[in-house]
């Protein structure tokens, strides 16, 4: 009996092992076939809705309580207009009550909305004060000021500074719910005279009303709370685990909650715990970084609308279920990157709109980065190192499973080229170079013999600005150190952390520590460290100097010399170093330099390549990858200013130089101290172009080598070791590294 | 069913696991050692030639050999001493046995933090040295090799001790009693009974200790990263790791085959010695 049991056990174990290792191809295939036959057709598709030609500015796009789709806007001559969207045609509403009411009560309308009480409301600036006011269109066709007291309170509190509520909802009993940028939800009585509720919310735009219920995101952005406003009690909470952006919008139709943001449209039916994504943001206009979600509207026939906004104005997009649209893409293209790229996201959205059968997946190893660190400074909260990410990618590449297109920032590019991981893209770029479509001074750095394996999509511009003498001395670190020795009255730069400071100098002057054989030279490295020490002492750098933390569009920025701009403007330091991503980034530095009658210049003709792109040599979609890359470098994509660097496309760059955003104003502040600046003048823009033309040196991409130098430099500057010891240690590590 | 068939049946699950998780991957490594990194183009022995002439490989190999030569005898000696002492304890033997095994249960990252507290420039060791007027070092950066040796001994001494204790249990107590009657002292009992009795155990303890030296990479990596400032702890595993990051899989596989051959050679040699001495006993 024992024998039988033992044999049976061994047999079962063997079966389990074999089953675990067996191929599921046959099953997968039959499942795929079955699902194809069932779900081969039918998905949500996006279409553009052209607004009437006489509408210049969209105020609101609504579905009325009667189910009619309405458009409110201002015309080319500034006149208020209302259109109805009937059978895919725009019809001007001749019986518009609001238009009549406005003739007796002129207002500067910000938005129009229907309340749950079925009344029409208008948020507008009232004349002559230009202050927020909420109006209700009465049954008799008159506009009645609701008289929200809190609106006036804020003006009083902030010395009449202009502001706007983020969103407004009117509940069934006429109560008014308002969200503000400072992440607050406030509920006012229907007469606007008193505040009946105050809550904190994680997303200032994410709020909607249904009957007497209010839906808003909780403070931690982890669930939607359903509040019964009449009873002032929380009725339910709908948790969501995905991260939505600040511009996320919540809607509720009586049985289903919706969230719309850059990641797509997600829905959750009452009582369910799972959110279904019906539209993927990256497959629609929602994912385009150049456009911002302005509003999301539920249609009446299982369809949706969203309003997007860019520098040109607002657009309406319609999402509907197309039963005949193929559910499976004709082709799929995959892109891998360590960090996110706005330009790639932009290109994906536009490319997919013009190629509906193609699905492009963009895999980012470090998504949703809340903090940006300067070179050399590692994110202390990162749980996965760059090396881990490279190793994971290498495993894929070795099994011929890597993405079709690789973004090579931070990856061992030279090694990949040497091993044949990258495909020659000469056929894409050589004609562009020949026709002078792309900047030859940048592209020259990426021609490898007769081949081109990689090319940056954008480039960032490190500049020094401030006192002209200091700016002019920045051609070499030695010159800069000598300058600081003879000009000690004011520090050259803002104080900094040893490592952050050395990283900047190393990347900017890396070529100056290389010998004729392009290897790090012992004597030159020694000079570099000594000169860094001179400047470190001049600017009072220290190991303990806090790395600047500053909130910005990118999140918190760690280690950059951003504070320096204020100190240049205050004339507390002579110059500042910054890395700029676009023409508008120059506005405040130019203003700060003006205080010194100073100037700005690129440093050592160095630039930072951003979004280095390459094609995986074992990709099965090489032709599609080539087409996408060609599109990525086209003027249409490159001309978008997405604050991720300057364009490589010459026409796009020249367009940037020519474009004058005369009405744009910029400011940077430190408490009460503000620098106000205008968009760079044509003269300044031409100067920027001249500086770009002389760029000839990409920053070193080898983070291992840079870190080896930084580790020892940091110890030397701290005083732990002598300069000679630092050089010896560095050379030893570098020699080991290079000998591998 | 024949007894031999039964044995094969029981061995089958682990043998199949071994095939899938060890032999097949190693077979793939052998194949890759004769091809280019990508594309699989046959290059003959060129990868082996590259590896043998590679300076980093020579340095890593020398460091690894040095580490094995220093650590393994020390470990065998210390663990043997401990096991003999513990086996002679009538009370508290179990407690000591467990205590020496605790390091095995401590995660490497925790050990690293503990070492940081002790061996950092401003750590406990330097504080103690300064009390007696000796200037300390940045141990972690410049004296990493002794720390690594210490770390290896500390972690593995308990494991080897258990193996020795198992060997000691196989020696008949009658032999010791007879020796006592003949007037043998403790040293003579150890020299003429314990040591010869432990010879069969020496082989397995040595092989396992050598193999365990390759696991010290985790400590070395945490102490000094991919490229240790102190060259002396740049081990083969550092090199393999770095080669993988640079996608130098062909070099990595060739080096792995070389190392595997060398280790197999050492094990075969030890086996032979074991058999020879075993026959003598």
JSON list of C-alpha atoms in Angstrom, two decimals, chain B residues 4-93:
[
{"chain": "B", "resi": 4, "resn": "UNK", "atom": "CA", "xyz": [16.69, 1.13, -8.17]},
{"chain": "B", "resi": 5, "resn": "UNK", "atom": "CA", "xyz": [13.52, 2.13, -10.05]},
{"chain": "B", "resi": 6, "resn": "UNK", "atom": "CA", "xyz": [11.98, 3.30, -6.80]},
{"chain": "B", "resi": 7, "resn": "UNK", "atom": "CA", "xyz": [15.01, 5.45, -6.13]},
{"chain": "B", "resi": 8, "resn": "UNK", "atom": "CA", "xyz": [14.78, 7.02, -9.59]},
{"chain": "B", "resi": 9, "resn": "UNK", "atom": "CA", "xyz": [11.11, 7.75, -9.09]},
{"chain": "B", "resi": 10, "resn": "UNK", "atom": "CA", "xyz": [11.78, 9.61, -5.85]},
{"chain": "B", "resi": 11, "resn": "UNK", "atom": "CA", "xyz": [14.68, 11.44, -7.40]},
{"chain": "B", "resi": 12, "resn": "UNK", "atom": "CA", "xyz": [12.70, 12.41, -10.48]},
{"chain": "B", "resi": 13, "resn": "UNK", "atom": "CA", "xyz": [10.98, 15.62, -9.25]},
{"chain": "B", "resi": 14, "resn": "UNK", "atom": "CA", "xyz": [14.16, 17.25, -8.00]},
{"chain": "B", "resi": 15, "resn": "UNK", "atom": "CA", "xyz": [16.11, 15.92, -10.95]},
{"chain": "B", "resi": 16, "resn": "UNK", "atom": "CA", "xyz": [13.60, 17.44, -13.36]},
{"chain": "B", "resi": 17, "resn": "UNK", "atom": "CA", "xyz": [13.84, 20.72, -11.43]},
{"chain": "B", "resi": 18, "resn": "UNK", "atom": "CA", "xyz": [17.60, 20.51, -11.72]},
{"chain": "B", "resi": 19, "resn": "UNK", "atom": "CA", "xyz": [17.36, 19.95, -15.46]},
{"chain": "B", "resi": 20, "resn": "UNK", "atom": "CA", "xyz": [15.06, 22.94, -15.98]},
{"chain": "B", "resi": 21, "resn": "UNK", "atom": "CA", "xyz": [16.61, 25.37, -13.55]},
{"chain": "B", "resi": 22, "resn": "UNK", "atom": "CA", "xyz": [20.30, 24.43, -13.63]},
{"chain": "B", "resi": 23, "resn": "UNK", "atom": "CA", "xyz": [21.37, 22.21, -16.52]},
{"chain": "B", "resi": 24, "resn": "UNK", "atom": "CA", "xyz": [19.33, 23.83, -19.30]},
{"chain": "B", "resi": 25, "resn": "UNK", "atom": "CA", "xyz": [20.30, 27.42, -18.32]},
{"chain": "B", "resi": 26, "resn": "UNK", "atom": "CA", "xyz": [23.91, 26.33, -17.97]},
{"chain": "B", "resi": 27, "resn": "UNK", "atom": "CA", "xyz": [23.71, 24.62, -21.34]},
{"chain": "B", "resi": 28, "resn": "UNK", "atom": "CA", "xyz": [22.43, 27.92, -22.76]},
{"chain": "B", "resi": 29, "resn": "UNK", "atom": "CA", "xyz": [25.34, 29.71, -21.06]},
{"chain": "B", "resi": 30, "resn": "UNK", "atom": "CA", "xyz": [27.77, 27.29, -22.72]},
{"chain": "B", "resi": 31, "resn": "UNK", "atom": "CA", "xyz": [26.12, 27.96, -26.09]},
{"chain": "B", "resi": 32, "resn": "UNK", "atom": "CA", "xyz": [26.26, 31.74, -25.59]},
{"chain": "B", "resi": 33, "resn": "UNK", "atom": "CA", "xyz": [29.94, 31.52, -24.61]},
{"chain": "B", "resi": 34, "resn": "UNK", "atom": "CA", "xyz": [30.67, 30.53, -28.23]},
{"chain": "B", "resi": 35, "resn": "UNK", "atom": "CA", "xyz": [28.48, 33.20, -29.88]},
{"chain": "B", "resi": 36, "resn": "UNK", "atom": "CA", "xyz": [28.14, 36.97, -30.16]},
{"chain": "B", "resi": 37, "resn": "UNK", "atom": "CA", "xyz": [26.06, 38.73, -27.50]},
{"chain": "B", "resi": 38, "resn": "UNK", "atom": "CA", "xyz": [23.17, 39.43, -29.89]},
{"chain": "B", "resi": 39, "resn": "UNK", "atom": "CA", "xyz": [22.35, 37.54, -33.03]},
{"chain": "B", "resi": 40, "resn": "UNK", "atom": "CA", "xyz": [23.96, 34.28, -31.87]},
{"chain": "B", "resi": 41, "resn": "UNK", "atom": "CA", "xyz": [26.78, 34.29, -34.46]},
{"chain": "B", "resi": 42, "resn": "UNK", "atom": "CA", "xyz": [29.32, 31.53, -33.75]},
{"chain": "B", "resi": 43, "resn": "UNK", "atom": "CA", "xyz": [32.72, 32.98, -32.81]},
{"chain": "B", "resi": 44, "resn": "UNK", "atom": "CA", "xyz": [34.59, 29.90, -31.65]},
{"chain": "B", "resi": 45, "resn": "UNK", "atom": "CA", "xyz": [36.87, 30.44, -28.67]},
{"chain": "B", "resi": 46, "resn": "UNK", "atom": "CA", "xyz": [37.18, 34.18, -29.17]},
{"chain": "B", "resi": 47, "resn": "UNK", "atom": "CA", "xyz": [35.04, 34.99, -26.10]},
{"chain": "B", "resi": 48, "resn": "UNK", "atom": "CA", "xyz": [37.26, 32.76, -23.96]},
{"chain": "B", "resi": 49, "resn": "UNK", "atom": "CA", "xyz": [40.31, 34.47, -25.35]},
{"chain": "B", "resi": 50, "resn": "UNK", "atom": "CA", "xyz": [38.82, 37.89, -24.55]},
{"chain": "B", "resi": 51, "resn": "UNK", "atom": "CA", "xyz": [37.97, 36.83, -21.01]},
{"chain": "B", "resi": 52, "resn": "UNK", "atom": "CA", "xyz": [41.35, 35.25, -20.28]},
{"chain": "B", "resi": 53, "resn": "UNK", "atom": "CA", "xyz": [43.11, 38.43, -21.43]},
{"chain": "B", "resi": 54, "resn": "UNK", "atom": "CA", "xyz": [40.66, 40.73, -19.63]},
{"chain": "B", "resi": 55, "resn": "UNK", "atom": "CA", "xyz": [42.35, 42.69, -16.84]},
{"chain": "B", "resi": 56, "resn": "UNK", "atom": "CA", "xyz": [39.18, 43.00, -14.80]},
{"chain": "B", "resi": 57, "resn": "UNK", "atom": "CA", "xyz": [38.66, 39.24, -14.97]},
{"chain": "B", "resi": 58, "resn": "UNK", "atom": "CA", "xyz": [42.22, 38.61, -13.82]},
{"chain": "B", "resi": 59, "resn": "UNK", "atom": "CA", "xyz": [41.79, 40.99, -10.91]},
{"chain": "B", "resi": 60, "resn": "UNK", "atom": "CA", "xyz": [38.40, 39.59, -9.91]},
{"chain": "B", "resi": 61, "resn": "UNK", "atom": "CA", "xyz": [39.67, 36.01, -10.17]},
{"chain": "B", "resi": 62, "resn": "UNK", "atom": "CA", "xyz": [42.75, 36.81, -8.10]},
{"chain": "B", "resi": 63, "resn": "UNK", "atom": "CA", "xyz": [40.60, 38.51, -5.44]},
{"chain": "B", "resi": 64, "resn": "UNK", "atom": "CA", "xyz": [38.14, 35.63, -5.37]},
{"chain": "B", "resi": 65, "resn": "UNK", "atom": "CA", "xyz": [40.92, 33.04, -5.08]},
{"chain": "B", "resi": 66, "resn": "UNK", "atom": "CA", "xyz": [42.57, 35.11, -2.34]},
{"chain": "B", "resi": 67, "resn": "UNK", "atom": "CA", "xyz": [39.27, 35.33, -0.52]},
{"chain": "B", "resi": 68, "resn": "UNK", "atom": "CA", "xyz": [38.72, 31.56, -0.75]},
{"chain": "B", "resi": 69, "resn": "UNK", "atom": "CA", "xyz": [42.27, 30.75, 0.34]},
{"chain": "B", "resi": 70, "resn": "UNK", "atom": "CA", "xyz": [42.00, 33.01, 3.39]},
{"chain": "B", "resi": 71, "resn": "UNK", "atom": "CA", "xyz": [38.40, 32.36, 4.37]},
{"chain": "B", "resi": 72, "resn": "UNK", "atom": "CA", "xyz": [37.84, 28.65, 3.86]},
{"chain": "B", "resi": 73, "resn": "UNK", "atom": "CA", "xyz": [40.68, 27.40, 6.14]},
{"chain": "B", "resi": 74, "resn": "UNK", "atom": "CA", "xyz": [39.79, 30.00, 8.75]},
{"chain": "B", "resi": 75, "resn": "UNK", "atom": "CA", "xyz": [36.15, 28.99, 8.63]},
{"chain": "B", "resi": 76, "resn": "UNK", "atom": "CA", "xyz": [36.94, 25.28, 8.83]},
{"chain": "B", "resi": 77, "resn": "UNK", "atom": "CA", "xyz": [39.21, 25.88, 11.78]},
{"chain": "B", "resi": 78, "resn": "UNK", "atom": "CA", "xyz": [36.90, 28.16, 13.76]},
{"chain": "B", "resi": 79, "resn": "UNK", "atom": "CA", "xyz": [33.81, 26.06, 13.15]},
{"chain": "B", "resi": 80, "resn": "UNK", "atom": "CA", "xyz": [35.68, 22.87, 14.10]},
{"chain": "B", "resi": 81, "resn": "UNK", "atom": "CA", "xyz": [36.89, 24.48, 17.31]},
{"chain": "B", "resi": 82, "resn": "UNK", "atom": "CA", "xyz": [33.39, 25.60, 18.15]},
{"chain": "B", "resi": 83, "resn": "UNK", "atom": "CA", "xyz": [31.84, 22.24, 17.38]},
{"chain": "B", "resi": 84, "resn": "UNK", "atom": "CA", "xyz": [34.39, 20.38, 19.52]},
{"chain": "B", "resi": 85, "resn": "UNK", "atom": "CA", "xyz": [33.79, 22.81, 22.38]},
{"chain": "B", "resi": 86, "resn": "UNK", "atom": "CA", "xyz": [30.00, 22.62, 22.08]},
{"chain": "B", "resi": 87, "resn": "UNK", "atom": "CA", "xyz": [29.99, 18.82, 21.81]},
{"chain": "B", "resi": 88, "resn": "UNK", "atom": "CA", "xyz": [31.92, 18.67, 25.07]},
{"chain": "B", "resi": 89, "resn": "UNK", "atom": "CA", "xyz": [29.30, 20.79, 26.85]},
{"chain": "B", "resi": 90, "resn": "UNK", "atom": "CA", "xyz": [26.76, 18.75, 28.69]},
{"chain": "B", "resi": 91, "resn": "UNK", "atom": "CA", "xyz": [24.48, 21.69, 29.47]},
{"chain": "B", "resi": 92, "resn": "UNK", "atom": "CA", "xyz": [23.72, 24.71, 27.30]},
{"chain": "B", "resi": 93, "resn": "UNK", "atom": "CA", "xyz": [25.08, 22.95, 24.17]}
]
